Amino acid sequence: MFRKSETTALERRMPRLPGGFSLPPFGLHQWLALIIVCIALWAIGLLWLGLQAGSSWTQGWRQDIRFHVYLEKAESERLQALAGKLKEVPGVGAVRMVPQSETRAWLENWLGGAGEITDDLLASLPGSIEVTPGVKSGDFLYADLADAARSFGASVNRGEAHLVQAQSMLAKAEKMLWFGTLVIALAMIIVISNTLRMTLLARADEVQLMRLLGAGEMFVRMPFLLEGGLLGAGAGGLAWLLLWPPLFAVGDWLTQLDAEVSGFALLLPLLFGGAFVGWLGSLLATTRLASENTTTA
């Protein structure tokens, strides 16, 4: 029987929870697992913040994307025929032939009044057609426009295509990030499971004694399930705090890009995601314990 001082020291090492449960001692292995899971969650959080910044940056100019098709020595009839061909391309919202007056105004603004724009200069420029993508434009819109323009000897501005390709690349990056998150989550589950497994092995005699005294299986497993959840949630909270120094470091750069990034949006996902991963890891560890106990019996 424990003396009062020994009981107090034991409760300090194993804090009691409502319902009579007490957490297992938090030793070196738990601290290592906490650090590993925290680093993994921090890396995932940084990747999602980067994707959030990229999506916010592209969203700012996505609504203003226009494709410009240029036709050398453009006659009015050929230019109209090309515009009609471009309208038939799936995913095209609107097609507009750019008038020479608009081209003149753009050149004057670009030159800053350094030179006079003559009619001969305007006549030597290629004809321009502005294509507005539709709401449901596909990933192959640029390729389809290029094929339609090539049949008339025209060309599409490649620089504008890169903007659309950036949006498509972000969508693919998001799918890859989801896959990477699942893989890292499985790795964290294994780390937490093995950590709690070592704790269970160290307390095997105590667990066996509790069973001999009539403790139910859930009563024996509950402290370890709680420890796994708290370990994951603690790692998630610490990872969220560690996201702020990089955010402050690149804050001015993100402001220049007009990219909105919110660190608070990742608070609940990191907390609950870490707790869920920790709970699954502890569930795996205690399930193996229960199966071994059944086999022994």
mmCIF file of N, CA and C in Angstrom, residues 11-106:
data_model
loop_
_atom_site.group_PDB
_atom_site.id
_atom_site.type_symbol
_atom_site.label_atom_id
_atom_site.label_comp_id
_atom_site.label_asym_id
_atom_site.label_seq_id
_atom_site.Cartn_x
_atom_site.Cartn_y
_atom_site.Cartn_z
ATOM 1 N N GLU A 11 0.804 10.518 -8.573
ATOM 2 C CA GLU A 11 -0.205 11.303 -9.274
ATOM 3 C C GLU A 11 0.418 12.456 -10.051
ATOM 4 N N ARG A 12 1.578 12.935 -9.570
ATOM 5 C CA ARG A 12 2.259 13.984 -10.324
ATOM 6 C C ARG A 12 2.811 13.442 -11.634
ATOM 7 N N ARG A 13 3.288 12.199 -11.591
ATOM 8 C CA ARG A 13 3.803 11.600 -12.812
ATOM 9 C C ARG A 13 2.680 11.115 -13.718
ATOM 10 N N MET A 14 1.550 10.734 -13.125
ATOM 11 C CA MET A 14 0.423 10.186 -13.876
ATOM 12 C C MET A 14 -0.830 10.983 -13.519
ATOM 13 N N PRO A 15 -1.051 12.138 -14.141
ATOM 14 C CA PRO A 15 -2.187 12.989 -13.781
ATOM 15 C C PRO A 15 -3.515 12.280 -13.976
ATOM 16 N N ARG A 16 -4.406 12.474 -12.995
ATOM 17 C CA ARG A 16 -5.711 11.820 -13.048
ATOM 18 C C ARG A 16 -6.679 12.625 -13.890
ATOM 19 N N LEU A 17 -7.579 11.908 -14.562
ATOM 20 C CA LEU A 17 -8.588 12.503 -15.415
ATOM 21 C C LEU A 17 -9.961 12.163 -14.863
ATOM 22 N N PRO A 18 -11.002 12.888 -15.280
ATOM 23 C CA PRO A 18 -12.365 12.561 -14.842
ATOM 24 C C PRO A 18 -12.720 11.123 -15.195
ATOM 25 N N GLY A 19 -13.387 10.443 -14.273
ATOM 26 C CA GLY A 19 -13.762 9.058 -14.497
ATOM 27 C C GLY A 19 -12.802 8.074 -13.869
ATOM 28 N N GLY A 20 -11.756 8.579 -13.199
ATOM 29 C CA GLY A 20 -10.817 7.687 -12.551
ATOM 30 C C GLY A 20 -9.652 7.261 -13.410
ATOM 31 N N PHE A 21 -9.601 7.713 -14.671
ATOM 32 C CA PHE A 21 -8.497 7.342 -15.546
ATOM 33 C C PHE A 21 -7.258 8.162 -15.192
ATOM 34 N N SER A 22 -6.107 7.567 -15.381
ATOM 35 C CA SER A 22 -4.856 8.301 -15.212
ATOM 36 C C SER A 22 -3.984 8.050 -16.429
ATOM 37 N N LEU A 23 -3.367 9.126 -16.939
ATOM 38 C CA LEU A 23 -2.528 9.000 -18.124
ATOM 39 C C LEU A 23 -1.247 8.245 -17.792
ATOM 40 N N PRO A 24 -0.727 7.475 -18.759
ATOM 41 C CA PRO A 24 0.575 6.847 -18.551
ATOM 42 C C PRO A 24 1.659 7.910 -18.412
ATOM 43 N N PRO A 25 2.802 7.558 -17.799
ATOM 44 C CA PRO A 25 3.879 8.543 -17.638
ATOM 45 C C PRO A 25 4.384 9.034 -18.985
ATOM 46 N N PHE A 26 4.641 10.350 -19.070
ATOM 47 C CA PHE A 26 5.089 10.989 -20.315
ATOM 48 C C PHE A 26 6.600 11.027 -20.292
ATOM 49 N N GLY A 27 7.229 10.041 -20.951
ATOM 50 C CA GLY A 27 8.670 9.915 -20.904
ATOM 51 C C GLY A 27 9.357 10.371 -22.168
ATOM 52 N N LEU A 28 10.597 9.901 -22.343
ATOM 53 C CA LEU A 28 11.421 10.325 -23.466
ATOM 54 C C LEU A 28 10.814 9.917 -24.803
ATOM 55 N N HIS A 29 10.282 8.705 -24.870
ATOM 56 C CA HIS A 29 9.707 8.232 -26.129
ATOM 57 C C HIS A 29 8.518 9.098 -26.556
ATOM 58 N N GLN A 30 7.710 9.514 -25.576
ATOM 59 C CA GLN A 30 6.568 10.371 -25.905
ATOM 60 C C GLN A 30 7.027 11.733 -26.414
ATOM 61 N N TRP A 31 8.081 12.265 -25.796
ATOM 62 C CA TRP A 31 8.595 13.559 -26.255
ATOM 63 C C TRP A 31 9.140 13.461 -27.680
ATOM 64 N N LEU A 32 9.841 12.369 -27.969
ATOM 65 C CA LEU A 32 10.352 12.179 -29.327
ATOM 66 C C LEU A 32 9.214 12.056 -30.333
ATOM 67 N N ALA A 33 8.177 11.300 -29.960
ATOM 68 C CA ALA A 33 7.020 11.168 -30.856
ATOM 69 C C ALA A 33 6.337 12.511 -31.059
ATOM 70 N N LEU A 34 6.234 13.293 -29.985
ATOM 71 C CA LEU A 34 5.619 14.618 -30.089
ATOM 72 C C LEU A 34 6.397 15.509 -31.058
ATOM 73 N N ILE A 35 7.723 15.479 -30.961
ATOM 74 C CA ILE A 35 8.552 16.309 -31.844
ATOM 75 C C ILE A 35 8.426 15.853 -33.295
ATOM 76 N N ILE A 36 8.456 14.528 -33.515
ATOM 77 C CA ILE A 36 8.365 14.004 -34.885
ATOM 78 C C ILE A 36 7.029 14.358 -35.517
ATOM 79 N N VAL A 37 5.945 14.143 -34.776
ATOM 80 C CA VAL A 37 4.610 14.452 -35.304
ATOM 81 C C VAL A 37 4.457 15.954 -35.517
ATOM 82 N N CYS A 38 5.023 16.752 -34.608
ATOM 83 C CA CYS A 38 4.951 18.211 -34.753
ATOM 84 C C CYS A 38 5.657 18.667 -36.028
ATOM 85 N N ILE A 39 6.847 18.121 -36.296
ATOM 86 C CA ILE A 39 7.581 18.500 -37.508
ATOM 87 C C ILE A 39 6.807 18.093 -38.754
ATOM 88 N N ALA A 40 6.204 16.898 -38.720
ATOM 89 C CA ALA A 40 5.427 16.441 -39.877
ATOM 90 C C ALA A 40 4.219 17.343 -40.118
ATOM 91 N N LEU A 41 3.494 17.675 -39.051
ATOM 92 C CA LEU A 41 2.330 18.554 -39.197
ATOM 93 C C LEU A 41 2.749 19.958 -39.617
ATOM 94 N N TRP A 42 3.882 20.418 -39.117
ATOM 95 C CA TRP A 42 4.379 21.747 -39.505
ATOM 96 C C TRP A 42 4.706 21.790 -40.996
ATOM 97 N N ALA A 43 5.345 20.722 -41.497
ATOM 98 C CA ALA A 43 5.667 20.666 -42.927
ATOM 99 C C ALA A 43 4.395 20.637 -43.773
ATOM 100 N N ILE A 44 3.408 19.859 -43.327
ATOM 101 C CA ILE A 44 2.133 19.812 -44.053
ATOM 102 C C ILE A 44 1.468 21.185 -44.037
ATOM 103 N N GLY A 45 1.503 21.848 -42.882
ATOM 104 C CA GLY A 45 0.900 23.174 -42.783
ATOM 105 C C GLY A 45 1.561 24.179 -43.705
ATOM 106 N N LEU A 46 2.900 24.130 -43.799
ATOM 107 C CA LEU A 46 3.609 25.045 -44.700
ATOM 108 C C LEU A 46 3.221 24.802 -46.158
ATOM 109 N N LEU A 47 3.103 23.532 -46.534
ATOM 110 C CA LEU A 47 2.725 23.222 -47.914
ATOM 111 C C LEU A 47 1.320 23.725 -48.230
ATOM 112 N N TRP A 48 0.394 23.552 -47.286
ATOM 113 C CA TRP A 48 -0.970 24.024 -47.520
ATOM 114 C C TRP A 48 -1.035 25.549 -47.540
ATOM 115 N N LEU A 49 -0.208 26.202 -46.733
ATOM 116 C CA LEU A 49 -0.155 27.665 -46.793
ATOM 117 C C LEU A 49 0.394 28.139 -48.137
ATOM 118 N N GLY A 50 1.408 27.429 -48.648
ATOM 119 C CA GLY A 50 1.937 27.781 -49.960
ATOM 120 C C GLY A 50 0.903 27.615 -51.057
ATOM 121 N N LEU A 51 0.132 26.529 -50.979
ATOM 122 C CA LEU A 51 -0.931 26.329 -51.965
ATOM 123 C C LEU A 51 -2.012 27.390 -51.828
ATOM 124 N N GLN A 52 -2.313 27.761 -50.586
ATOM 125 C CA GLN A 52 -3.305 28.815 -50.350
ATOM 126 C C GLN A 52 -2.834 30.143 -50.940
ATOM 127 N N ALA A 53 -1.553 30.454 -50.779
ATOM 128 C CA ALA A 53 -1.018 31.695 -51.345
ATOM 129 C C ALA A 53 -1.054 31.666 -52.868
ATOM 130 N N GLY A 54 -0.677 30.522 -53.457
ATOM 131 C CA GLY A 54 -0.705 30.418 -54.911
ATOM 132 C C GLY A 54 -2.107 30.537 -55.476
ATOM 133 N N SER A 55 -3.076 29.900 -54.825
ATOM 134 C CA SER A 55 -4.462 29.989 -55.293
ATOM 135 C C SER A 55 -4.993 31.408 -55.173
ATOM 136 N N SER A 56 -4.647 32.077 -54.072
ATOM 137 C CA SER A 56 -5.097 33.458 -53.898
ATOM 138 C C SER A 56 -4.470 34.379 -54.937
ATOM 139 N N TRP A 57 -3.204 34.136 -55.255
ATOM 140 C CA TRP A 57 -2.514 34.973 -56.242
ATOM 141 C C TRP A 57 -3.114 34.802 -57.634
ATOM 142 N N THR A 58 -3.369 33.556 -58.027
ATOM 143 C CA THR A 58 -3.937 33.323 -59.359
ATOM 144 C C THR A 58 -5.397 33.743 -59.442
ATOM 145 N N GLN A 59 -6.113 33.662 -58.324
ATOM 146 C CA GLN A 59 -7.522 34.046 -58.339
ATOM 147 C C GLN A 59 -7.685 35.526 -58.644
ATOM 148 N N GLY A 60 -6.673 36.332 -58.292
ATOM 149 C CA GLY A 60 -6.777 37.772 -58.514
ATOM 150 C C GLY A 60 -6.829 38.141 -59.979
ATOM 151 N N TRP A 61 -6.122 37.405 -60.832
ATOM 152 C CA TRP A 61 -6.138 37.744 -62.255
ATOM 153 C C TRP A 61 -6.845 36.703 -63.110
ATOM 154 N N ARG A 62 -7.426 35.683 -62.467
ATOM 155 C CA ARG A 62 -8.094 34.637 -63.253
ATOM 156 C C ARG A 62 -9.280 35.190 -64.037
ATOM 157 N N GLN A 63 -10.032 36.114 -63.404
ATOM 158 C CA GLN A 63 -11.206 36.664 -64.079
ATOM 159 C C GLN A 63 -10.834 37.587 -65.234
ATOM 160 N N ASP A 64 -9.568 38.032 -65.285
ATOM 161 C CA ASP A 64 -9.147 38.982 -66.322
ATOM 162 C C ASP A 64 -8.333 38.330 -67.432
ATOM 163 N N ILE A 65 -8.294 37.007 -67.473
ATOM 164 C CA ILE A 65 -7.497 36.327 -68.487
ATOM 165 C C ILE A 65 -8.144 36.504 -69.861
ATOM 166 N N ARG A 66 -7.334 36.920 -70.813
ATOM 167 C CA ARG A 66 -7.770 37.044 -72.201
ATOM 168 C C ARG A 66 -6.677 36.458 -73.095
ATOM 169 N N PHE A 67 -7.101 35.779 -74.145
ATOM 170 C CA PHE A 67 -6.164 35.295 -75.155
ATOM 171 C C PHE A 67 -6.197 36.244 -76.348
ATOM 172 N N HIS A 68 -5.032 36.574 -76.872
ATOM 173 C CA HIS A 68 -4.952 37.424 -78.054
ATOM 174 C C HIS A 68 -4.355 36.618 -79.204
ATOM 175 N N VAL A 69 -5.088 36.613 -80.310
ATOM 176 C CA VAL A 69 -4.678 35.901 -81.519
ATOM 177 C C VAL A 69 -4.240 36.943 -82.544
ATOM 178 N N TYR A 70 -3.063 36.743 -83.138
ATOM 179 C CA TYR A 70 -2.497 37.712 -84.075
ATOM 180 C C TYR A 70 -2.434 37.103 -85.479
ATOM 181 N N LEU A 71 -2.897 37.873 -86.440
ATOM 182 C CA LEU A 71 -2.908 37.447 -87.839
ATOM 183 C C LEU A 71 -2.135 38.454 -88.681
ATOM 184 N N GLU A 72 -1.022 37.998 -89.279
ATOM 185 C CA GLU A 72 -0.192 38.883 -90.099
ATOM 186 C C GLU A 72 -0.923 39.255 -91.398
ATOM 187 N N LYS A 73 -0.712 40.518 -91.831
ATOM 188 C CA LYS A 73 -1.328 41.023 -93.061
ATOM 189 C C LYS A 73 -2.819 40.703 -93.083
ATOM 190 N N ALA A 74 -3.450 41.104 -92.028
ATOM 191 C CA ALA A 74 -4.852 40.730 -91.833
ATOM 192 C C ALA A 74 -5.765 41.572 -92.704
ATOM 193 N N GLU A 75 -6.514 40.904 -93.534
ATOM 194 C CA GLU A 75 -7.588 41.557 -94.264
ATOM 195 C C GLU A 75 -8.872 41.416 -93.468
ATOM 196 N N SER A 76 -9.794 42.301 -93.713
ATOM 197 C CA SER A 76 -11.025 42.310 -92.933
ATOM 198 C C SER A 76 -11.776 40.988 -93.051
ATOM 199 N N GLU A 77 -11.842 40.438 -94.261
ATOM 200 C CA GLU A 77 -12.585 39.197 -94.459
ATOM 201 C C GLU A 77 -11.904 38.025 -93.753
ATOM 202 N N ARG A 78 -10.577 37.935 -93.858
ATOM 203 C CA ARG A 78 -9.843 36.845 -93.190
ATOM 204 C C ARG A 78 -9.938 36.974 -91.679
ATOM 205 N N LEU A 79 -9.890 38.197 -91.196
ATOM 206 C CA LEU A 79 -9.977 38.406 -89.755
ATOM 207 C C LEU A 79 -11.350 38.000 -89.229
ATOM 208 N N GLN A 80 -12.402 38.322 -89.973
ATOM 209 C CA GLN A 80 -13.746 37.922 -89.568
ATOM 210 C C GLN A 80 -13.922 36.408 -89.646
ATOM 211 N N ALA A 81 -13.341 35.804 -90.681
ATOM 212 C CA ALA A 81 -13.422 34.345 -90.797
ATOM 213 C C ALA A 81 -12.704 33.661 -89.637
ATOM 214 N N LEU A 82 -11.538 34.202 -89.254
ATOM 215 C CA LEU A 82 -10.802 33.649 -88.111
ATOM 216 C C LEU A 82 -11.599 33.818 -86.823
ATOM 217 N N ALA A 83 -12.229 34.989 -86.649
ATOM 218 C CA ALA A 83 -13.046 35.212 -85.453
ATOM 219 C C ALA A 83 -14.198 34.214 -85.389
ATOM 220 N N GLY A 84 -14.827 33.931 -86.538
ATOM 221 C CA GLY A 84 -15.900 32.940 -86.562
ATOM 222 C C GLY A 84 -15.403 31.553 -86.217
ATOM 223 N N LYS A 85 -14.188 31.215 -86.686
ATOM 224 C CA LYS A 85 -13.604 29.912 -86.367
ATOM 225 C C LYS A 85 -13.305 29.792 -84.878
ATOM 226 N N LEU A 86 -12.820 30.871 -84.290
ATOM 227 C CA LEU A 86 -12.491 30.845 -82.860
ATOM 228 C C LEU A 86 -13.738 30.731 -81.998
ATOM 229 N N LYS A 87 -14.850 31.287 -82.459
ATOM 230 C CA LYS A 87 -16.096 31.188 -81.697
ATOM 231 C C LYS A 87 -16.579 29.748 -81.583
ATOM 232 N N GLU A 88 -16.213 28.921 -82.554
ATOM 233 C CA GLU A 88 -16.666 27.535 -82.562
ATOM 234 C C GLU A 88 -15.853 26.642 -81.631
ATOM 235 N N VAL A 89 -14.758 27.161 -81.097
ATOM 236 C CA VAL A 89 -13.918 26.362 -80.196
ATOM 237 C C VAL A 89 -14.645 26.157 -78.869
ATOM 238 N N PRO A 90 -14.763 24.920 -78.374
ATOM 239 C CA PRO A 90 -15.440 24.678 -77.092
ATOM 240 C C PRO A 90 -14.734 25.391 -75.941
ATOM 241 N N GLY A 91 -15.513 26.020 -75.082
ATOM 242 C CA GLY A 91 -14.958 26.716 -73.926
ATOM 243 C C GLY A 91 -14.729 28.189 -74.133
ATOM 244 N N VAL A 92 -14.993 28.695 -75.335
ATOM 245 C CA VAL A 92 -14.813 30.123 -75.624
ATOM 246 C C VAL A 92 -16.067 30.874 -75.207
ATOM 247 N N GLY A 93 -15.877 31.941 -74.425
ATOM 248 C CA GLY A 93 -17.013 32.734 -73.976
ATOM 249 C C GLY A 93 -17.381 33.839 -74.943
ATOM 250 N N ALA A 94 -16.379 34.573 -75.426
ATOM 251 C CA ALA A 94 -16.636 35.696 -76.335
ATOM 252 C C ALA A 94 -15.409 35.929 -77.199
ATOM 253 N N VAL A 95 -15.649 36.453 -78.392
ATOM 254 C CA VAL A 95 -14.584 36.779 -79.341
ATOM 255 C C VAL A 95 -14.797 38.208 -79.820
ATOM 256 N N ARG A 96 -13.713 39.005 -79.805
ATOM 257 C CA ARG A 96 -13.824 40.419 -80.197
ATOM 258 C C ARG A 96 -12.613 40.804 -81.033
ATOM 259 N N MET A 97 -12.877 41.433 -82.170
ATOM 260 C CA MET A 97 -11.783 41.958 -82.990
ATOM 261 C C MET A 97 -11.347 43.311 -82.429
ATOM 262 N N VAL A 98 -10.068 43.436 -82.143
ATOM 263 C CA VAL A 98 -9.540 44.656 -81.532
ATOM 264 C C VAL A 98 -9.404 45.731 -82.611
ATOM 265 N N PRO A 99 -10.081 46.882 -82.468
ATOM 266 C CA PRO A 99 -9.990 47.940 -83.484
ATOM 267 C C PRO A 99 -8.626 48.628 -83.443
ATOM 268 N N GLN A 100 -8.262 49.270 -84.555
ATOM 269 C CA GLN A 100 -6.969 49.952 -84.632
ATOM 270 C C GLN A 100 -6.876 51.122 -83.665
ATOM 271 N N SER A 101 -8.005 51.755 -83.375
ATOM 272 C CA SER A 101 -7.975 52.871 -82.422
ATOM 273 C C SER A 101 -7.542 52.398 -81.041
ATOM 274 N N GLU A 102 -7.982 51.217 -80.653
ATOM 275 C CA GLU A 102 -7.573 50.667 -79.354
ATOM 276 C C GLU A 102 -6.098 50.286 -79.375
ATOM 277 N N THR A 103 -5.641 49.748 -80.507
ATOM 278 C CA THR A 103 -4.219 49.415 -80.642
ATOM 279 C C THR A 103 -3.362 50.672 -80.576
ATOM 280 N N ARG A 104 -3.819 51.744 -81.223
ATOM 281 C CA ARG A 104 -3.088 53.010 -81.186
ATOM 282 C C ARG A 104 -2.975 53.538 -79.751
ATOM 283 N N ALA A 105 -4.102 53.508 -79.019
ATOM 284 C CA ALA A 105 -4.097 54.002 -77.635
ATOM 285 C C ALA A 105 -3.156 53.178 -76.763
ATOM 286 N N TRP A 106 -3.129 51.872 -76.991
ATOM 287 C CA TRP A 106 -2.245 51.012 -76.190
ATOM 288 C C TRP A 106 -0.785 51.321 -76.492
#
